Every structure is written in structure tokens, then in C-alpha cells.
Coordinates of C-alpha atoms (C1' of nucleotides) in Angstrom, one line a residue:
Chain A
M1 CA 61.6 92.5 68.1
P2 CA 61.7 91.3 64.5
E3 CA 60.1 87.9 64.6
A4 CA 58.1 87.1 61.5
R5 CA 54.9 88.6 62.7
A6 CA 56.5 91.7 64.1
A7 CA 58.1 92.4 60.7
E8 CA 54.7 92.0 59.2
A9 CA 53.2 94.5 61.7
V10 CA 55.9 97.1 60.7
R11 CA 55.1 96.5 57.0
V12 CA 51.4 96.8 57.4
A13 CA 51.8 99.8 59.7
R14 CA 53.8 101.6 57.0
G15 CA 51.1 100.9 54.4
L16 CA 48.4 102.3 56.6
L17 CA 50.5 105.4 57.5
E18 CA 51.5 106.2 53.9
A19 CA 48.1 105.5 52.4
E20 CA 45.9 107.1 54.9
G21 CA 48.0 109.3 57.3
E22 CA 48.8 109.4 60.9
A23 CA 45.2 108.9 62.1
A24 CA 45.0 105.6 60.4
L25 CA 48.0 104.3 62.2
S26 CA 46.1 103.0 65.3
M27 CA 46.7 99.6 67.0
R28 CA 43.1 98.7 66.3
R29 CA 43.3 99.5 62.6
L30 CA 46.6 97.7 62.3
A31 CA 45.3 94.6 64.1
A32 CA 42.3 94.5 61.9
A33 CA 44.5 94.7 58.8
M34 CA 46.4 91.8 60.1
G35 CA 43.3 89.7 60.9
M36 CA 43.4 90.0 64.7
R37 CA 42.3 92.3 67.6
A38 CA 44.4 95.0 69.1
P39 CA 45.4 93.2 72.3
S40 CA 47.0 90.4 70.3
L41 CA 49.4 92.8 68.7
Y42 CA 51.1 93.1 72.1
K43 CA 52.3 89.5 71.8
H44 CA 54.4 90.6 68.8
V45 CA 55.3 94.2 69.4
P46 CA 56.0 95.9 72.8
D47 CA 53.9 99.0 72.0
K48 CA 53.0 101.5 69.4
A49 CA 56.2 103.5 70.0
A50 CA 58.3 100.5 69.0
L51 CA 56.4 100.4 65.7
E52 CA 57.1 104.0 65.2
V53 CA 60.8 103.6 65.9
A54 CA 61.0 100.9 63.2
L55 CA 59.2 103.2 60.7
I56 CA 61.5 106.1 61.6
A57 CA 64.6 103.9 61.2
A58 CA 63.5 102.7 57.8
G59 CA 62.6 106.3 56.7
L60 CA 66.0 107.6 57.8
A61 CA 67.9 104.9 55.9
E62 CA 65.9 105.5 52.7
A63 CA 66.1 109.3 52.9
G64 CA 69.8 109.0 53.5
A65 CA 70.3 106.7 50.5
A66 CA 68.3 109.1 48.3
M67 CA 70.6 112.0 49.3
D68 CA 73.7 109.8 49.0
A69 CA 72.7 109.2 45.4
R70 CA 72.9 112.9 44.7
R71 CA 76.1 113.5 46.8
G72 CA 78.3 116.5 46.0
S73 CA 76.0 119.2 44.7
L74 CA 74.0 121.4 47.1
A75 CA 71.2 121.9 44.5
G76 CA 71.0 118.1 43.9
L77 CA 70.8 117.3 47.6
A78 CA 68.1 119.9 48.1
A79 CA 66.1 118.4 45.3
A80 CA 66.6 114.8 46.6
Y81 CA 65.5 115.9 50.1
R82 CA 62.3 117.6 48.8
E83 CA 61.5 114.7 46.5
W84 CA 61.9 112.0 49.1
A85 CA 59.8 114.0 51.6
T86 CA 57.0 114.8 49.3
A87 CA 56.9 111.2 48.1
H88 CA 56.4 110.0 51.7
P89 CA 54.7 112.9 53.5
H90 CA 53.2 111.1 56.5
L91 CA 56.4 109.1 57.1
Y92 CA 58.5 112.2 56.8
L93 CA 56.4 114.1 59.4
L94 CA 56.6 111.1 61.7
M95 CA 60.3 111.2 61.4
T96 CA 60.7 114.8 62.2
E97 CA 58.0 115.9 64.6
R98 CA 59.0 113.9 67.6
P99 CA 62.3 113.4 69.5
L100 CA 64.7 111.1 67.7
P101 CA 64.8 107.8 69.7
R102 CA 68.6 107.6 69.4
E103 CA 69.1 104.7 71.8
R104 CA 66.7 102.5 69.9
L105 CA 68.1 103.3 66.5
P106 CA 70.8 101.4 64.6
A107 CA 74.2 102.8 65.5
G108 CA 75.5 105.3 62.9
L109 CA 72.2 105.8 61.2
E110 CA 71.7 109.4 62.1
A111 CA 75.3 110.3 61.2
S112 CA 75.1 108.5 57.8
A113 CA 71.9 110.3 56.9
A114 CA 73.5 113.6 57.8
A115 CA 76.8 112.9 56.0
P116 CA 75.9 114.1 52.5
L117 CA 74.9 117.5 53.9
L118 CA 78.1 117.9 55.9
E119 CA 80.1 117.2 52.8
V120 CA 78.7 120.2 51.0
T121 CA 78.9 122.8 53.7
R122 CA 81.7 124.6 55.5
D123 CA 81.0 123.2 59.0
E124 CA 78.5 121.3 61.2
H125 CA 76.7 124.6 62.1
E126 CA 76.1 125.5 58.5
A127 CA 75.0 121.9 57.8
R128 CA 72.5 122.2 60.6
A129 CA 71.2 125.5 59.2
L130 CA 70.9 124.0 55.8
W131 CA 69.1 120.9 57.0
A132 CA 66.7 123.1 59.0
A133 CA 66.0 125.3 56.0
A134 CA 65.2 122.3 53.8
H135 CA 63.1 120.8 56.6
G136 CA 61.3 124.1 57.1
L137 CA 60.4 124.4 53.4
V138 CA 59.2 120.8 53.3
A139 CA 57.3 120.9 56.5
L140 CA 55.5 124.1 55.7
E141 CA 54.6 122.7 52.3
L142 CA 53.3 119.4 53.7
H143 CA 51.2 121.2 56.2
D144 CA 49.8 123.6 53.6
R145 CA 51.1 126.6 55.4
F146 CA 52.1 128.6 52.3
P147 CA 49.7 130.8 50.4
P148 CA 48.1 128.8 47.5
D149 CA 49.9 131.0 44.9
A150 CA 53.3 130.7 46.5
D151 CA 56.1 129.7 44.0
L152 CA 57.8 126.9 46.0
D153 CA 60.3 126.2 43.2
A154 CA 61.5 129.8 43.5
A155 CA 61.7 129.5 47.3
W156 CA 63.9 126.4 47.0
A157 CA 66.1 128.2 44.4
A158 CA 66.4 131.1 46.9
L159 CA 67.4 128.7 49.6
V160 CA 70.1 127.1 47.5
A161 CA 71.3 130.5 46.4
A162 CA 71.6 131.6 50.0
F163 CA 73.8 128.7 51.0
T164 CA 75.9 128.9 47.8
R165 CA 78.8 131.2 48.7
Chain B
M1 CA 31.7 133.7 68.3
P2 CA 33.2 136.0 71.1
E3 CA 30.4 136.3 73.6
A4 CA 31.7 136.5 77.2
R5 CA 31.8 132.8 77.8
A6 CA 33.4 132.1 74.5
A7 CA 36.2 134.5 75.2
E8 CA 36.7 132.8 78.5
A9 CA 37.0 129.5 76.7
V10 CA 39.7 130.8 74.5
R11 CA 41.6 132.2 77.5
V12 CA 41.4 129.0 79.5
A13 CA 42.3 126.9 76.4
R14 CA 45.4 128.9 75.9
G15 CA 46.4 128.4 79.5
L16 CA 45.9 124.7 79.2
L17 CA 47.9 124.5 76.0
E18 CA 50.8 126.6 77.1
A19 CA 51.1 125.0 80.5
E20 CA 50.6 121.4 79.7
G21 CA 50.8 120.9 75.9
E22 CA 48.6 119.8 73.1
A23 CA 47.3 116.7 74.9
A24 CA 45.9 118.8 77.7
L25 CA 43.8 120.9 75.2
S26 CA 40.8 118.6 75.2
M27 CA 37.1 119.7 75.3
R28 CA 36.7 117.6 78.5
R29 CA 39.7 119.2 80.2
L30 CA 38.7 122.6 79.1
A31 CA 35.1 122.2 80.3
A32 CA 36.3 121.0 83.6
A33 CA 38.6 124.0 84.0
M34 CA 35.5 126.2 83.4
G35 CA 33.3 124.3 85.8
M36 CA 31.1 122.5 83.3
R37 CA 30.9 119.3 81.2
A38 CA 32.2 119.0 77.7
P39 CA 28.7 119.1 75.9
S40 CA 28.0 122.5 77.5
L41 CA 31.0 124.0 75.7
Y42 CA 29.1 123.6 72.4
K43 CA 26.6 126.2 73.5
H44 CA 29.4 128.8 73.5
V45 CA 31.9 127.6 70.8
P46 CA 31.1 125.8 67.5
D47 CA 33.8 123.1 67.9
K48 CA 37.4 122.5 68.9
A49 CA 38.7 123.8 65.6
A50 CA 37.1 127.2 66.2
L51 CA 39.0 127.4 69.5
E52 CA 42.2 126.5 67.7
V53 CA 41.6 129.2 65.1
A54 CA 41.2 131.8 67.9
L55 CA 44.5 130.7 69.4
I56 CA 46.3 130.7 66.1
A57 CA 45.1 134.2 65.3
A58 CA 46.3 135.5 68.7
G59 CA 49.6 133.8 68.2
L60 CA 50.1 135.2 64.8
A61 CA 49.3 138.7 66.0
E62 CA 51.7 138.4 68.9
A63 CA 54.6 136.9 66.9
G64 CA 54.1 139.5 64.3
A65 CA 54.3 142.3 66.9
A66 CA 57.4 140.7 68.4
M67 CA 59.1 140.8 65.0
D68 CA 57.8 144.3 64.2
A69 CA 59.6 145.5 67.3
R70 CA 62.9 144.4 65.8
R71 CA 62.2 145.5 62.2
G72 CA 65.1 146.2 59.9
S73 CA 67.9 143.9 60.9
L74 CA 67.9 140.3 59.7
A75 CA 69.8 139.1 62.9
G76 CA 67.3 140.9 65.1
L77 CA 64.3 139.4 63.3
A78 CA 65.8 135.9 63.6
A79 CA 66.4 136.4 67.3
A80 CA 62.9 137.8 67.8
Y81 CA 61.4 134.8 65.9
R82 CA 63.4 132.2 67.9
E83 CA 62.6 134.0 71.2
W84 CA 58.9 134.2 70.6
A85 CA 58.6 130.6 69.5
T86 CA 60.6 129.1 72.4
A87 CA 58.6 131.2 74.8
H88 CA 55.4 129.7 73.5
P89 CA 56.4 126.3 72.1
H90 CA 53.0 124.6 72.2
L91 CA 51.2 127.5 70.7
Y92 CA 53.9 127.9 68.1
L93 CA 53.6 124.3 66.9
L94 CA 49.8 124.7 66.8
M95 CA 50.2 127.7 64.6
T96 CA 52.6 126.0 62.1
E97 CA 51.7 122.3 62.0
R98 CA 48.3 122.5 60.3
P99 CA 46.9 124.4 57.3
L100 CA 46.3 128.1 58.0
P101 CA 42.6 128.6 58.2
R102 CA 42.8 131.8 56.1
E103 CA 39.1 132.4 55.6
R104 CA 38.5 132.3 59.4
L105 CA 41.4 134.7 60.2
P106 CA 41.2 138.5 60.5
A107 CA 41.9 140.1 57.1
G108 CA 45.5 141.1 56.6
L109 CA 46.8 139.2 59.7
E110 CA 49.0 136.8 57.7
A111 CA 50.4 139.6 55.5
S112 CA 51.2 141.8 58.5
A113 CA 53.0 139.0 60.3
A114 CA 55.1 138.4 57.2
A115 CA 55.9 142.1 56.5
P116 CA 59.0 142.4 58.6
L117 CA 60.6 139.5 56.7
L118 CA 59.8 140.9 53.3
E119 CA 61.3 144.2 54.3
V120 CA 64.7 142.6 54.9
T121 CA 64.9 140.3 51.9
R122 CA 65.3 140.8 48.1
D123 CA 61.9 139.3 47.1
E124 CA 59.1 137.2 48.3
H125 CA 60.9 133.9 47.4
E126 CA 63.9 134.8 49.5
A127 CA 61.5 135.8 52.3
R128 CA 59.8 132.4 52.1
A129 CA 63.1 130.6 52.2
L130 CA 64.2 132.7 55.2
W131 CA 61.0 132.1 57.0
A132 CA 61.2 128.4 56.3
A133 CA 64.8 128.3 57.6
A134 CA 63.9 130.0 60.8
H135 CA 60.8 127.8 61.2
G136 CA 62.9 124.7 60.5
L137 CA 65.5 125.6 63.2
V138 CA 62.7 126.4 65.7
A139 CA 60.6 123.3 64.9
L140 CA 63.6 120.9 65.1
E141 CA 64.7 122.5 68.4
L142 CA 61.2 122.3 69.9
H143 CA 60.8 118.7 68.8
D144 CA 64.2 117.7 70.3
R145 CA 65.5 116.6 66.9
F146 CA 69.0 117.9 67.2
P147 CA 71.8 116.0 68.9
P148 CA 72.0 117.0 72.6
D149 CA 75.4 118.6 72.0
A150 CA 74.4 120.7 69.0
D151 CA 75.3 124.3 69.2
L152 CA 72.1 126.0 68.1
D153 CA 73.4 129.5 68.6
A154 CA 76.0 128.7 66.0
A155 CA 73.4 127.2 63.7
W156 CA 71.3 130.4 63.9
A157 CA 74.4 132.4 63.2
A158 CA 75.1 130.3 60.1
L159 CA 71.5 130.9 59.0
V160 CA 71.8 134.6 59.4
A161 CA 75.2 134.6 57.5
A162 CA 73.7 132.6 54.6
F163 CA 71.0 135.1 54.1
T164 CA 73.2 138.1 54.5
R165 CA 74.6 139.0 51.1
Chain C
dA1 C1' 19.2 130.4 78.2
dC2 C1' 22.2 127.1 80.1
dC3 C1' 23.7 122.7 81.6
dT4 C1' 23.2 117.6 82.1
dG5 C1' 23.8 112.3 81.4
dA6 C1' 23.9 109.0 78.1
dA7 C1' 25.4 107.6 73.9
dC8 C1' 28.3 106.9 69.6
dA9 C1' 32.4 106.0 67.4
dC10 C1' 36.9 106.2 68.4
dC11 C1' 42.1 105.9 71.2
dG12 C1' 46.4 102.8 73.8
dT13 C1' 46.9 99.4 76.9
dT14 C1' 46.3 95.5 80.5
dC15 C1' 44.7 91.2 82.0
dA16 C1' 42.2 87.1 83.0
dA17 C1' 40.5 83.6 80.3
dG18 C1' 40.1 80.4 76.5
dT19 C1' 42.3 77.2 72.7
Chain D
dA1 C1' 52.0 79.8 71.7
dC2 C1' 48.5 82.7 70.2
dC3 C1' 44.2 85.1 70.3
dT4 C1' 40.0 86.8 72.8
dG5 C1' 36.4 89.8 75.3
dA6 C1' 36.0 92.9 78.9
dA7 C1' 37.7 96.6 81.0
dC8 C1' 40.1 101.2 82.2
dA9 C1' 41.0 105.8 81.2
dC10 C1' 40.7 108.6 77.6
dC11 C1' 39.1 111.4 72.8
dG12 C1' 35.2 114.9 69.9
dT13 C1' 30.6 115.4 69.2
dT14 C1' 25.3 114.9 69.3
dC15 C1' 21.0 114.9 71.4
dA16 C1' 17.0 114.4 74.3
dA17 C1' 16.0 115.9 78.7
dG18 C1' 16.0 118.8 82.7
dT19 C1' 16.0 123.6 85.1

DNA sequence: ACCTGAACACCGTTCAAGT
DNA sequence: ACCTGAACACCGTTCAAGT
């Protein structure tokens, strides 16, 4: 897919998503931002799902790198996870609230994003539980599901404590 | 809101949501299922958001009751949470993936749904972390985000172990 | 009191037609 | 090769009009 104009579509799509949220990521809005009409987009990109796959892949790589930079400590990884997600809330939710399109993703991407967590846990099952816990805290925060007075720093500390010994 | 026809709208809306998912819960589909056109719905219900609030309130009450029935044991609560959520996947996601409309919800509903978790943890922060962990596992499962060969029973066991002592 | 069609401002996508 | 308008099958919502 990545001919010059397709790469531009992905770049502009990410800007729309991050700046204005999921609702702004429409083929009509994107086309307008590129100076064309929606049908023309289909000469450069197969469909909207392909655009989303490209955004998901980029997000996974970046989030993985952010965690890799804090490799080794559970508390550091948790902080890196929360920071990356809250810095890219709309992209984060796009990455986690639909099935992972594994066959359209670069080989090894999922595994390399998960590696820092596996390193810091006993086994894959504990790594899965830890990932889910971090995801749950982030997702509920991003969706404004906690009471307004909830102390989320304390909740993260409790999570880290639970998975430490 | 709950005049006879409004109550029917909520009932039929829940049927559509649970049977066919979020996309089926449209004002046009709902109206058709009730033998009318979409604009007529607005004589009985303020808007789609009000319908969703009614569904969320019902879901919270039911999930709370399911957990109340397994009060006391962390493992039992975790199992009750997972079972209720996977039995009502579309309603569960509707309940958790948007801000809680607290001012339109029956008083005390949120607190009573949270009570069984508070009972089994050290403090509110640990309760929050535990809820988030359970939510994360459920949400990632419902969205098909785990590898197809992931052992989710083992992940739930690891979660329970982490929060036990 | 209740329901309607028409309309408005949107979606993703296809396709014949224009340059 | 690239872009277009028109169309199709959808959204939530408003409103004047009908019974």
C-alpha cells in the first residue's frame, strides 16, 4: 500500500484521530484534509480498515519502544504504559478495542511489544494478567469511568504492589 | 421517562443490542422492531442516549447482583464478573466504554455494584486496581485481542493469585 | 395523543464518467 | 493516472403536517 499518497493518507489520518478523536476519522474528512473527495481516496488506499491497520501498527511499535526504554522494573513499565496511553488516548483505544489484525501486521510486532512485560513476570499467564490490569486502568481512565475523586496514582501503586511478589 | 411505550423501547433495544451488537442498536432499527418509524420514537424517549442510560442502569444492577451472590471470596467474585460479562458482551461494553452518566443513574447504584469488591480488598485503591484488572481481562477477551492460543483461565488464575496476599 | 414523510447533516463505498 | 458527481444503503434528529 505505501505509495507516496498512501503514506500521506496515514499521516493525515493520524493527525485527525489524535487531534479530534475517532469521529473525526472519516473518509470524507480525511479526503477533504488532503484536498480531494472521498471516492478518490480509494485509488490510494484499499479501505478505511487498511488505514486503521497502519495506525495500529505504528502505535504498537511506539508503545513497545516506550516500554522497552523502561525495561526491567515493573513500576517503570507500568508508568511507561500509562504515559504512552494517556499521551495518545484515541490511538490507544483504536489499538485495543477491536480484534488485532495479526495477518496484516509486520511479523514479530505483537511479540516485541509484549516482550518487556514477559521479562518482568513469572510466566506468560502472569504477563497477560499484568497487561490486562494495566489496560483496564488506562481504558477506564480514558473513558471517564472512575469517580471524579478517584486517586488513580494510588490505584496504579496498588496494581504494582499486587504484582510484586 | 418510563411510560408504557418507553419501557417497551428499552426492552426491545436490549434485545437488539444483545442479539446483534452495537451496530443493530439504531433508532431506525428499534422503531421498525416496534412497528413505527424513527421520528415517532422521540414521542416516547428523549433521545438515544436516554435509552443507553436505561440499559446501563439495568446492566449495573444485574452485574452487581451477580457479584453479590458470590460475596466474600476473591476467586468467586472474579468468576462471577467474567461470567456475567461474557454472557452479555455487548451490554458489558456499552456499560464500560463511555463515561458513566452518574446524574441520570439511580442513587447508590454505582456504590452497590462496587461493594462486593471493596469487601474483599484492603482499601479503595486496591479495589480499583482489582476492578480494572478484571475489566481489562474481560474487555481484551471480548475484543478478541489475545492470541488465539492464550490460556485465559490461567490468566484469570494469575490475576486472582496476584491480589491474594 | 400519536404517527408520518421530508429534510438536514452526516457515514463507507461503488461506479460510470471526465481530464 | 487521477479525480469527480451521483448514487446506494445507512446514521441521529427536527419539524411541519396529518389523523
